[in-house]
Coordinates of C-alpha atoms in Angstrom, one line a residue:
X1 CA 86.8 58.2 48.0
X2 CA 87.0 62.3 48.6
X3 CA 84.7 64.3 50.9
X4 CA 84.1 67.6 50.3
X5 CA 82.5 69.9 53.3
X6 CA 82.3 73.3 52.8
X7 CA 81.5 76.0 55.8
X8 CA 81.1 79.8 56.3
X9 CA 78.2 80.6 54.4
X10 CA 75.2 82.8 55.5
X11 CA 73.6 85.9 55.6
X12 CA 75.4 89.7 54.8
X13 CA 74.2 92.8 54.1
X14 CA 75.7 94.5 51.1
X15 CA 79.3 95.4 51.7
X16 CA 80.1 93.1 54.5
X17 CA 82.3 89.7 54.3
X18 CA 82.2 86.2 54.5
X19 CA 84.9 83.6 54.4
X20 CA 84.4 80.2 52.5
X21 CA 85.9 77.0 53.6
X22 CA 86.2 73.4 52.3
X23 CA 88.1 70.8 53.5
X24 CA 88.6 67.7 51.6
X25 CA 89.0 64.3 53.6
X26 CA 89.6 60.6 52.5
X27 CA 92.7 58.5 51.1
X28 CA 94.1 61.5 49.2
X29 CA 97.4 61.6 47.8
X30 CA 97.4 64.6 46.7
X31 CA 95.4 68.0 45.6
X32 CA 96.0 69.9 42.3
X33 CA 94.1 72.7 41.4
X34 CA 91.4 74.4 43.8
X35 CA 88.6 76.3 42.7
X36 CA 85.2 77.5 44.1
X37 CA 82.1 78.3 41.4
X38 CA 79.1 80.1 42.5
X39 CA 75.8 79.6 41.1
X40 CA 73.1 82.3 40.9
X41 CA 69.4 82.0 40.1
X42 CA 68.9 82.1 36.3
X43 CA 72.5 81.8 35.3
X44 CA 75.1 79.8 34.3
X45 CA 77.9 78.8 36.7
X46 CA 80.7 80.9 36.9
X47 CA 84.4 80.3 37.9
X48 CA 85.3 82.6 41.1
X49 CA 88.4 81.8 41.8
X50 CA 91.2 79.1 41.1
X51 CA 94.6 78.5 43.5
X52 CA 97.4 76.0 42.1
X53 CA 98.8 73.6 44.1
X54 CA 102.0 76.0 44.4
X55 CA 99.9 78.8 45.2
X56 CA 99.4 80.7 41.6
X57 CA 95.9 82.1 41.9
X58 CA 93.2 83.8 39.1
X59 CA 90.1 85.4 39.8
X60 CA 87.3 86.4 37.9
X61 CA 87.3 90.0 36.5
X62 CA 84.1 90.5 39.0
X63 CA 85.5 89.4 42.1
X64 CA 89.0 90.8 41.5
X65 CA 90.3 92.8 44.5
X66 CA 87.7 91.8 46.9
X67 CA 88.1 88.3 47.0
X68 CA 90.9 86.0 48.0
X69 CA 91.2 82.7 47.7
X70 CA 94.1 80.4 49.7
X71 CA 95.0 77.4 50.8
X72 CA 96.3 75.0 53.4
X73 CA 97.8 72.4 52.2
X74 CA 98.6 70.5 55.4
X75 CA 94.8 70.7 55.8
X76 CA 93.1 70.1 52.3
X77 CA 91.4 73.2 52.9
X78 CA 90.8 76.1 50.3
X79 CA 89.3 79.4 51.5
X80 CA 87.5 81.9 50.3
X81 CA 87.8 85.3 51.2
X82 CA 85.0 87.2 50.2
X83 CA 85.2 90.9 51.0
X84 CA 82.8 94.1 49.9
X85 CA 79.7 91.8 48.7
X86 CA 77.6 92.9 46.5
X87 CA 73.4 92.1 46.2
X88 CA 74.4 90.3 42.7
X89 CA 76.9 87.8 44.7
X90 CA 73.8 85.9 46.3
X91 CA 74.5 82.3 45.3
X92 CA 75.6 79.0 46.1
X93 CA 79.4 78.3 46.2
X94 CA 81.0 75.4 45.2
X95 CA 84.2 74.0 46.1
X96 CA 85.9 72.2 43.8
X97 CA 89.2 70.0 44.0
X98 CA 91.1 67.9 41.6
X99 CA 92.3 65.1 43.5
X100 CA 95.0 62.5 43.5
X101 CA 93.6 59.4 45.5
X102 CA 96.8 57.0 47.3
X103 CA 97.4 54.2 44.9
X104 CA 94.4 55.5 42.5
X105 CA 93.4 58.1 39.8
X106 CA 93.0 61.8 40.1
X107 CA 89.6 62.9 39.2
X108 CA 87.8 66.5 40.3
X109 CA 85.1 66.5 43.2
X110 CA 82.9 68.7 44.4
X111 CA 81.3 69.6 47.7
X112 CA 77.0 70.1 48.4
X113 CA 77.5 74.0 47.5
X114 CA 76.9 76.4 50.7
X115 CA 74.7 79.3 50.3
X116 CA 75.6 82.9 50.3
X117 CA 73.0 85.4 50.3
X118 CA 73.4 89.0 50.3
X119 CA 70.7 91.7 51.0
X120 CA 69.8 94.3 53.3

């Protein structure tokens, strides 16, 4: 079994930053493609941001150039950099991780979401 806890959500006014983490724990092998979603009230869930295990990353065209997303791989632990926020960025975040278990299948996980709300 996988774990997923994600950290660094909160409260920040329009403009300001937050940094997203998730770090994945259990007998894992190893860990493919990273991603974190975001889901905002009244509408669908949308892909943020994607990093490769070799470190190829794609954002949304929304997030492009304010956000960054890496990863440590001696950690199982994707980040999220989230720079500039805007009021329309309130959501909650999901981290998600496609996962090789030792001696098992890979499958995607997810973690509980973390909230992110932006206002003045």
């Amino acid at each position: 079994q996988v774990q997923l806890v994600e950290s660094g959500g909160g409260l920040v006014q329009p403009g300001g930053s937050l940094r997203l983490s998730c770090a994945a724990s259990g007998t894992i092998h190893s860990i493919y493609t990273m991603r974190w979603f975001r889901l905002a009230p009244g509408k669908q869930r949308e892909l943020v941001a994607a990093i490769t295990k070799d470190g190829d990353t794609d954002y949304s065209d929304s997030v492009k150039g304010r956000f960054t997303i890496s990863r440590d791989n001696a950690k199982n632990t994707v980040y999220l950099q989230m720079n500039n926020l805007h009021l329309d960025e309130t959501a909650v975040y999901y981290c998600n991780q496609y996962v090789q278990l030792l001696g098992g299948p890979r499958y995607d996980t997810w973690g509980q979401g973390i909230q992110v709300t932006v206002s003045s």
